[in-house]
Short mmCIF file of C-alpha atoms in Angstrom, two decimals:
data_model
loop_
_atom_site.label_atom_id
_atom_site.label_comp_id
_atom_site.label_asym_id
_atom_site.label_seq_id
_atom_site.Cartn_x
_atom_site.Cartn_y
_atom_site.Cartn_z
CA UNK A 19 -49.65 -26.62 -134.95
CA UNK A 20 -49.65 -24.78 -138.28
CA UNK A 21 -52.20 -25.75 -140.92
CA UNK A 22 -50.73 -27.86 -143.70
CA UNK A 23 -49.72 -25.57 -146.49
CA UNK A 24 -49.79 -22.51 -144.23
CA UNK A 25 -47.35 -19.85 -145.20
CA UNK A 26 -44.34 -19.48 -142.73
CA UNK A 27 -44.58 -15.71 -143.03
CA UNK A 28 -47.39 -13.19 -142.45
CA UNK A 29 -49.08 -11.90 -145.66
CA UNK A 30 -47.44 -8.78 -147.18
CA UNK A 31 -49.52 -5.73 -146.31
CA UNK A 32 -50.90 -3.70 -149.08
CA UNK A 33 -48.19 -1.74 -150.86
CA UNK A 34 -49.65 1.74 -150.29
CA UNK A 35 -47.21 4.38 -148.72
CA UNK A 36 -43.45 4.30 -148.55
CA UNK A 37 -43.58 4.03 -144.76
CA UNK A 38 -46.23 1.12 -144.85
CA UNK A 39 -43.98 -0.90 -147.42
CA UNK A 40 -40.88 -0.19 -145.29
CA UNK A 41 -42.53 -1.26 -142.07
CA UNK A 42 -43.07 -4.73 -143.29
CA UNK A 43 -39.46 -4.86 -144.50
CA UNK A 44 -38.12 -3.74 -141.21
CA UNK A 45 -40.14 -6.28 -139.03
CA UNK A 46 -38.96 -8.93 -141.47
CA UNK A 47 -35.25 -8.26 -141.66
CA UNK A 48 -33.93 -5.59 -139.14
CA UNK A 49 -32.00 -5.81 -135.93
CA UNK A 50 -33.87 -4.86 -132.72
CA UNK A 51 -32.08 -1.38 -132.68
CA UNK A 52 -33.40 -0.64 -136.24
CA UNK A 53 -36.90 -1.98 -135.37
CA UNK A 54 -36.94 0.39 -132.33
CA UNK A 55 -35.64 3.23 -134.35
CA UNK A 56 -38.23 2.71 -137.14
CA UNK A 57 -40.94 2.66 -134.44
CA UNK A 58 -39.71 5.88 -132.93
CA UNK A 59 -39.48 7.85 -136.13
CA UNK A 60 -42.60 6.57 -137.78
CA UNK A 61 -44.82 4.77 -135.49
CA UNK A 62 -44.99 6.85 -132.41
CA UNK A 63 -42.51 4.70 -130.42
CA UNK A 64 -40.58 5.91 -127.46
CA UNK A 65 -36.97 7.00 -127.26
CA UNK A 66 -36.33 4.87 -124.06
CA UNK A 67 -36.77 1.72 -126.18
CA UNK A 68 -34.23 3.02 -128.74
CA UNK A 69 -31.65 3.83 -126.13
CA UNK A 70 -32.14 0.51 -124.32
CA UNK A 71 -31.46 -1.32 -127.70
CA UNK A 72 -28.43 0.86 -128.34
CA UNK A 73 -26.98 0.18 -124.85
CA UNK A 74 -26.43 -3.47 -125.92
CA UNK A 75 -23.58 -2.31 -128.14
CA UNK A 76 -21.86 -0.26 -125.39
CA UNK A 77 -18.47 -1.66 -123.96
CA UNK A 78 -16.87 -1.07 -120.50
CA UNK A 79 -14.48 1.41 -121.97
CA UNK A 80 -17.52 3.72 -122.75
CA UNK A 81 -17.07 3.01 -126.53
CA UNK A 82 -19.39 0.99 -128.77
CA UNK A 83 -18.71 -2.20 -130.66
CA UNK A 84 -20.54 -5.49 -131.49
CA UNK A 85 -20.91 -4.62 -135.22
CA UNK A 86 -23.10 -1.55 -134.54
CA UNK A 87 -21.52 -0.36 -137.89
CA UNK A 88 -22.16 -3.67 -139.67
CA UNK A 89 -18.88 -3.64 -141.75
CA UNK A 90 -16.83 -3.81 -138.60
CA UNK A 91 -17.47 -7.06 -136.83
CA UNK A 92 -16.53 -8.24 -133.39
CA UNK A 93 -16.97 -6.66 -129.90
CA UNK A 94 -14.11 -4.14 -129.83
CA UNK A 95 -14.98 -0.47 -129.62
CA UNK A 96 -14.13 1.65 -132.58
CA UNK A 97 -14.51 5.42 -133.34
CA UNK A 98 -16.80 4.62 -136.33
CA UNK A 99 -19.13 2.70 -134.05
CA UNK A 100 -19.09 5.66 -131.63
CA UNK A 101 -20.11 8.00 -134.43
CA UNK A 102 -22.99 5.75 -135.29
CA UNK A 103 -24.14 5.63 -131.72
CA UNK A 104 -24.08 9.49 -131.41
CA UNK A 105 -26.18 9.70 -134.59
CA UNK A 106 -28.74 7.44 -133.07
CA UNK A 107 -28.72 9.42 -129.75
CA UNK A 108 -29.02 12.74 -131.68
CA UNK A 109 -31.90 11.42 -133.81
CA UNK A 110 -34.01 10.74 -130.69
CA UNK A 111 -32.94 13.84 -128.70
CA UNK A 112 -30.64 12.07 -126.19
CA UNK A 113 -27.20 13.31 -127.19
CA UNK A 114 -26.26 14.81 -123.94
CA UNK A 115 -25.88 14.31 -120.16
CA UNK A 116 -23.72 11.53 -118.54
CA UNK A 117 -24.10 9.14 -121.44
CA UNK A 118 -22.19 11.56 -123.79
CA UNK A 119 -19.68 12.56 -121.04
CA UNK A 120 -18.75 8.91 -120.94
CA UNK A 121 -18.33 8.82 -124.77
CA UNK A 122 -16.12 11.88 -124.61
CA UNK A 123 -13.87 9.99 -122.21
CA UNK A 124 -13.60 7.22 -124.57
CA UNK A 125 -12.90 9.69 -127.46
CA UNK A 126 -10.14 11.21 -125.34
CA UNK A 127 -8.45 7.84 -124.82
CA UNK A 128 -8.27 6.81 -128.46
CA UNK A 129 -7.37 10.24 -130.01
CA UNK A 130 -4.25 10.55 -131.96
CA UNK A 131 -1.44 13.05 -131.09
CA UNK A 132 -3.31 15.92 -132.84
CA UNK A 133 -6.49 15.27 -130.71
CA UNK A 134 -8.58 13.76 -133.44
CA UNK A 135 -9.90 10.37 -134.26
CA UNK A 136 -8.70 7.54 -136.34
CA UNK A 137 -11.32 5.69 -138.21
CA UNK A 138 -10.21 2.20 -137.17
CA UNK A 139 -7.83 1.29 -134.43
CA UNK A 140 -5.55 -1.84 -134.72
CA UNK A 141 -7.65 -3.89 -132.32
CA UNK A 142 -10.03 -4.59 -135.24
CA UNK A 143 -7.40 -6.98 -136.76
CA UNK A 144 -8.66 -9.70 -134.48
CA UNK A 145 -12.07 -9.61 -136.00
CA UNK A 146 -13.47 -9.64 -139.41
CA UNK A 147 -13.89 -6.26 -141.22
CA UNK A 148 -14.83 -5.10 -144.72
CA UNK A 149 -11.88 -5.57 -147.16
CA UNK A 150 -12.18 -1.89 -148.14
CA UNK A 151 -11.38 -0.81 -144.45
CA UNK A 152 -7.70 -0.28 -143.94
CA UNK A 153 -6.24 -1.43 -140.58
CA UNK A 154 -2.77 -0.12 -139.72
CA UNK A 155 -0.62 -0.13 -136.61
CA UNK A 156 -0.45 3.65 -136.24
CA UNK A 157 -3.71 4.96 -137.78
CA UNK A 158 -3.83 8.68 -138.62
CA UNK A 159 -6.58 11.18 -137.74
CA UNK A 160 -9.40 11.09 -140.18
CA UNK A 161 -12.01 13.75 -141.02
CA UNK A 162 -14.24 10.83 -141.95
CA UNK A 163 -14.35 9.74 -138.26
CA UNK A 164 -13.83 13.10 -136.53
CA UNK A 165 -16.06 15.42 -138.51
CA UNK A 166 -19.42 13.92 -137.82
CA UNK A 167 -18.58 13.41 -134.13
CA UNK A 168 -17.51 17.00 -133.59
CA UNK A 169 -20.45 18.25 -135.48
CA UNK A 170 -22.97 16.23 -133.45
CA UNK A 171 -21.47 17.27 -130.18
CA UNK A 172 -21.57 20.91 -131.13
CA UNK A 173 -25.15 20.53 -132.51
CA UNK A 174 -26.14 19.25 -129.07
CA UNK A 175 -24.22 22.02 -127.15
CA UNK A 176 -21.97 19.34 -125.53
CA UNK A 177 -18.73 21.03 -124.01
CA UNK A 178 -15.84 18.93 -123.22
CA UNK A 179 -12.15 19.47 -123.28
CA UNK A 180 -11.86 16.77 -126.15
CA UNK A 181 -13.67 19.19 -128.36
CA UNK A 182 -11.21 21.94 -128.55
CA UNK A 183 -8.37 20.27 -130.46
CA UNK A 184 -10.74 18.05 -132.40
CA UNK A 185 -12.59 21.01 -133.61
CA UNK A 186 -9.25 22.66 -134.73
CA UNK A 187 -8.37 19.56 -136.63
CA UNK A 188 -11.64 19.54 -138.46
CA UNK A 189 -11.15 23.11 -139.53
CA UNK A 190 -7.81 22.59 -140.93
CA UNK A 191 -8.83 19.35 -142.62
CA UNK A 192 -12.00 20.87 -144.15
CA UNK A 193 -10.14 24.10 -145.35
CA UNK A 194 -7.35 22.19 -146.87
CA UNK A 195 -9.40 19.75 -148.85
CA UNK A 196 -8.61 19.79 -152.45
CA UNK A 197 -8.88 16.50 -154.38
CA UNK A 198 -11.45 14.67 -152.38
CA UNK A 199 -14.23 12.09 -152.50
CA UNK A 200 -18.01 11.84 -151.63
CA UNK A 201 -17.72 10.39 -148.10
CA UNK A 202 -15.03 12.87 -147.16
CA UNK A 203 -17.35 15.65 -148.30
CA UNK A 204 -20.25 14.18 -146.35
CA UNK A 205 -18.06 14.21 -143.16
CA UNK A 206 -17.11 17.83 -143.81
CA UNK A 207 -20.79 18.77 -144.18
CA UNK A 208 -21.62 17.00 -141.00
CA UNK A 209 -19.06 19.15 -139.11
CA UNK A 210 -19.96 22.47 -140.93
CA UNK A 211 -23.60 22.17 -140.42
CA UNK A 212 -23.13 22.45 -136.75
CA UNK A 213 -19.85 24.30 -136.30
CA UNK A 214 -20.17 27.31 -133.92
CA UNK A 215 -18.40 29.79 -136.20
CA UNK A 216 -21.23 30.24 -138.75
CA UNK A 217 -19.56 32.68 -141.04
CA UNK A 218 -16.54 30.53 -141.26
CA UNK A 219 -18.64 27.48 -141.91
CA UNK A 220 -20.57 29.25 -144.62
CA UNK A 221 -17.40 30.23 -146.43
CA UNK A 222 -15.91 26.81 -146.14
CA UNK A 223 -19.17 25.18 -147.40
CA UNK A 224 -19.24 27.58 -150.37
CA UNK A 225 -15.77 26.42 -151.33
CA UNK A 226 -16.57 22.70 -150.97
CA UNK A 227 -19.78 23.09 -153.05
CA UNK A 228 -17.59 24.42 -155.93
CA UNK A 229 -15.24 21.34 -155.49
CA UNK A 230 -18.22 19.03 -155.58
CA UNK A 231 -19.28 20.37 -158.92
CA UNK A 232 -15.85 20.85 -160.48
CA UNK A 233 -14.87 17.26 -159.49
CA UNK A 234 -18.37 15.85 -160.43
CA UNK A 235 -18.78 14.30 -157.05
CA UNK A 236 -22.65 14.48 -157.34
CA UNK A 237 -24.97 13.00 -159.98
CA UNK A 238 -26.97 16.06 -161.17
CA UNK A 239 -29.10 14.03 -163.57
CA UNK A 240 -30.15 10.61 -162.28
CA UNK A 241 -31.42 9.63 -165.64
CA UNK A 242 -27.83 9.54 -166.90
CA UNK A 243 -25.88 7.92 -164.06
CA UNK A 244 -23.15 6.58 -166.42
CA UNK A 245 -22.32 10.15 -167.39
CA UNK A 246 -21.01 10.68 -163.80
CA UNK A 247 -17.67 9.00 -162.59
CA UNK A 248 -17.61 6.78 -159.63
CA UNK A 249 -14.86 7.77 -157.10
CA UNK A 250 -11.66 5.48 -157.18
CA UNK A 251 -11.98 2.61 -154.77
CA UNK A 252 -15.66 2.75 -154.69
CA UNK A 253 -18.08 0.00 -155.80
CA UNK A 254 -19.47 0.06 -159.51
CA UNK A 255 -22.62 2.18 -159.25
CA UNK A 256 -21.67 3.76 -155.85
CA UNK A 257 -22.72 7.25 -157.00
CA UNK A 258 -23.70 10.05 -154.63
CA UNK A 259 -26.47 12.48 -155.32
CA UNK A 260 -27.48 15.92 -153.96
CA UNK A 261 -29.54 14.45 -151.25
CA UNK A 262 -26.66 12.47 -149.86
CA UNK A 263 -24.90 15.78 -149.05
CA UNK A 264 -28.04 17.95 -148.19
CA UNK A 265 -29.89 15.51 -145.98
CA UNK A 266 -32.15 18.24 -144.83
CA UNK A 267 -33.22 21.57 -146.38
CA UNK A 268 -31.27 23.49 -143.69
CA UNK A 269 -27.86 21.92 -144.54
CA UNK A 270 -25.27 24.20 -145.95
CA UNK A 271 -24.99 21.77 -148.83
CA UNK A 272 -28.51 22.60 -149.93
CA UNK A 273 -27.09 25.72 -151.51
CA UNK A 274 -24.87 23.73 -153.87
CA UNK A 275 -27.80 22.60 -155.95
CA UNK A 276 -30.63 24.05 -157.89
CA UNK A 277 -34.22 23.35 -157.05
CA UNK A 278 -34.51 21.23 -160.25
CA UNK A 279 -31.34 19.14 -159.28
CA UNK A 280 -32.68 18.61 -155.74
CA UNK A 281 -36.14 17.58 -156.99
CA UNK A 282 -34.55 15.06 -159.45
CA UNK A 283 -32.48 13.70 -156.65
CA UNK A 284 -35.24 13.21 -154.23
CA UNK A 285 -37.36 11.68 -156.84
CA UNK A 286 -34.65 9.08 -157.63
CA UNK A 287 -34.36 8.40 -153.88
CA UNK A 288 -38.09 7.67 -153.60
CA UNK A 289 -38.07 5.53 -156.71
CA UNK A 290 -35.20 3.44 -155.15
CA UNK A 291 -37.54 1.59 -152.71
CA UNK A 292 -37.46 -1.90 -153.84
CA UNK A 293 -40.29 -4.50 -154.18
CA UNK A 294 -39.66 -5.79 -150.61
CA UNK A 295 -40.18 -2.38 -149.08
CA UNK A 296 -36.46 -1.60 -148.26
CA UNK A 297 -33.91 0.55 -149.97
CA UNK A 298 -30.75 -0.92 -151.51
CA UNK A 299 -27.16 -0.23 -150.28
CA UNK A 300 -24.87 1.23 -152.81
CA UNK A 301 -21.41 0.54 -151.27
CA UNK A 302 -19.57 -2.78 -151.78
CA UNK A 303 -21.16 -5.89 -150.36
CA UNK A 304 -18.64 -8.23 -148.94
CA UNK A 305 -20.78 -10.58 -146.75
CA UNK A 306 -24.56 -11.46 -146.88
CA UNK A 307 -25.08 -10.76 -143.21
CA UNK A 308 -23.66 -7.30 -143.29
CA UNK A 309 -25.72 -6.27 -146.25
CA UNK A 310 -28.96 -7.65 -144.70
CA UNK A 311 -28.09 -5.62 -141.42
CA UNK A 312 -27.34 -2.43 -143.36
CA UNK A 313 -30.44 -2.20 -145.52
CA UNK A 314 -32.81 -1.40 -142.81
CA UNK A 315 -30.55 1.46 -141.63
CA UNK A 316 -30.37 2.86 -145.20
CA UNK A 317 -34.12 2.51 -145.33
CA UNK A 318 -34.80 4.57 -142.22
CA UNK A 319 -32.41 7.37 -143.43
CA UNK A 320 -34.04 7.32 -146.94
CA UNK A 321 -37.51 7.83 -145.32
CA UNK A 322 -36.10 10.60 -142.92
CA UNK A 323 -34.41 12.40 -145.81
CA UNK A 324 -37.66 12.42 -147.81
CA UNK A 325 -39.66 13.58 -145.01
CA UNK A 326 -37.19 16.34 -144.14
CA UNK A 327 -37.46 17.64 -147.57
CA UNK A 328 -41.24 17.66 -147.55
CA UNK A 329 -41.99 14.65 -149.66
CA UNK A 330 -45.12 12.55 -148.60
CA UNK A 331 -44.23 9.21 -147.19
CA UNK A 332 -47.35 8.24 -145.22
#
């Protein structure tokens, strides 16, 4: 029996390094998957534990569901969930073999006529979803869904028949972008960073970098956020910064920004760690549970980005 007056929670550890502060936040709030991912990336945990936790979200159709992507609730498989699953597998070096062959079979089964992916299939209508997620009867192909998946498969040297037409779709979509928005640019970068045709990818990235600056899609001075517009339909304050595009120094998007701009961006990211040890989400919050589930995910990615760019986190 607990002592009278005893705290129901363990004491907060000393707030020293970003990782130490984030660890307490993750154990306090995160799903098992994010707990296992945090342990893998920062505490020497194993990849098997991450993959086991991820398997709980896999369905019989070889897709993923069960709110793996928190803004889509319910059990049904969706392309956006699959993209999330592949990012997790890639981050632990497991994006290959039979597990990915099965995923590619799912991708083939849900592709549109042009061989690419819709973001959300109509089956989501039966379950809660974020109000900013459009659900239509005949959803079109989306670079948002297709680009990151194709990029990850190429990055891991996965060769499957599904990739041929999907890759062609991504090239056409990326090279025809004009008026765009930050998440579409991020999806394009995810494709270009791993596309096999490197000269073509570099040329396309150079053009996108000019669009980002011309359309002011990146906050270049975090001390003056109000001077940069938020994309239509985004939440107030849903800005994107250089580190959102160039998540690693090796990204093609890194060339879009000066050293000073990137330093300011990463400094802003580091300073965003909150008192509880986690990072905030910047997109629209529509339900308490989804925001709680998303923050550990954002926290892990913030730490990985800082570490990739050489900033101390431990």
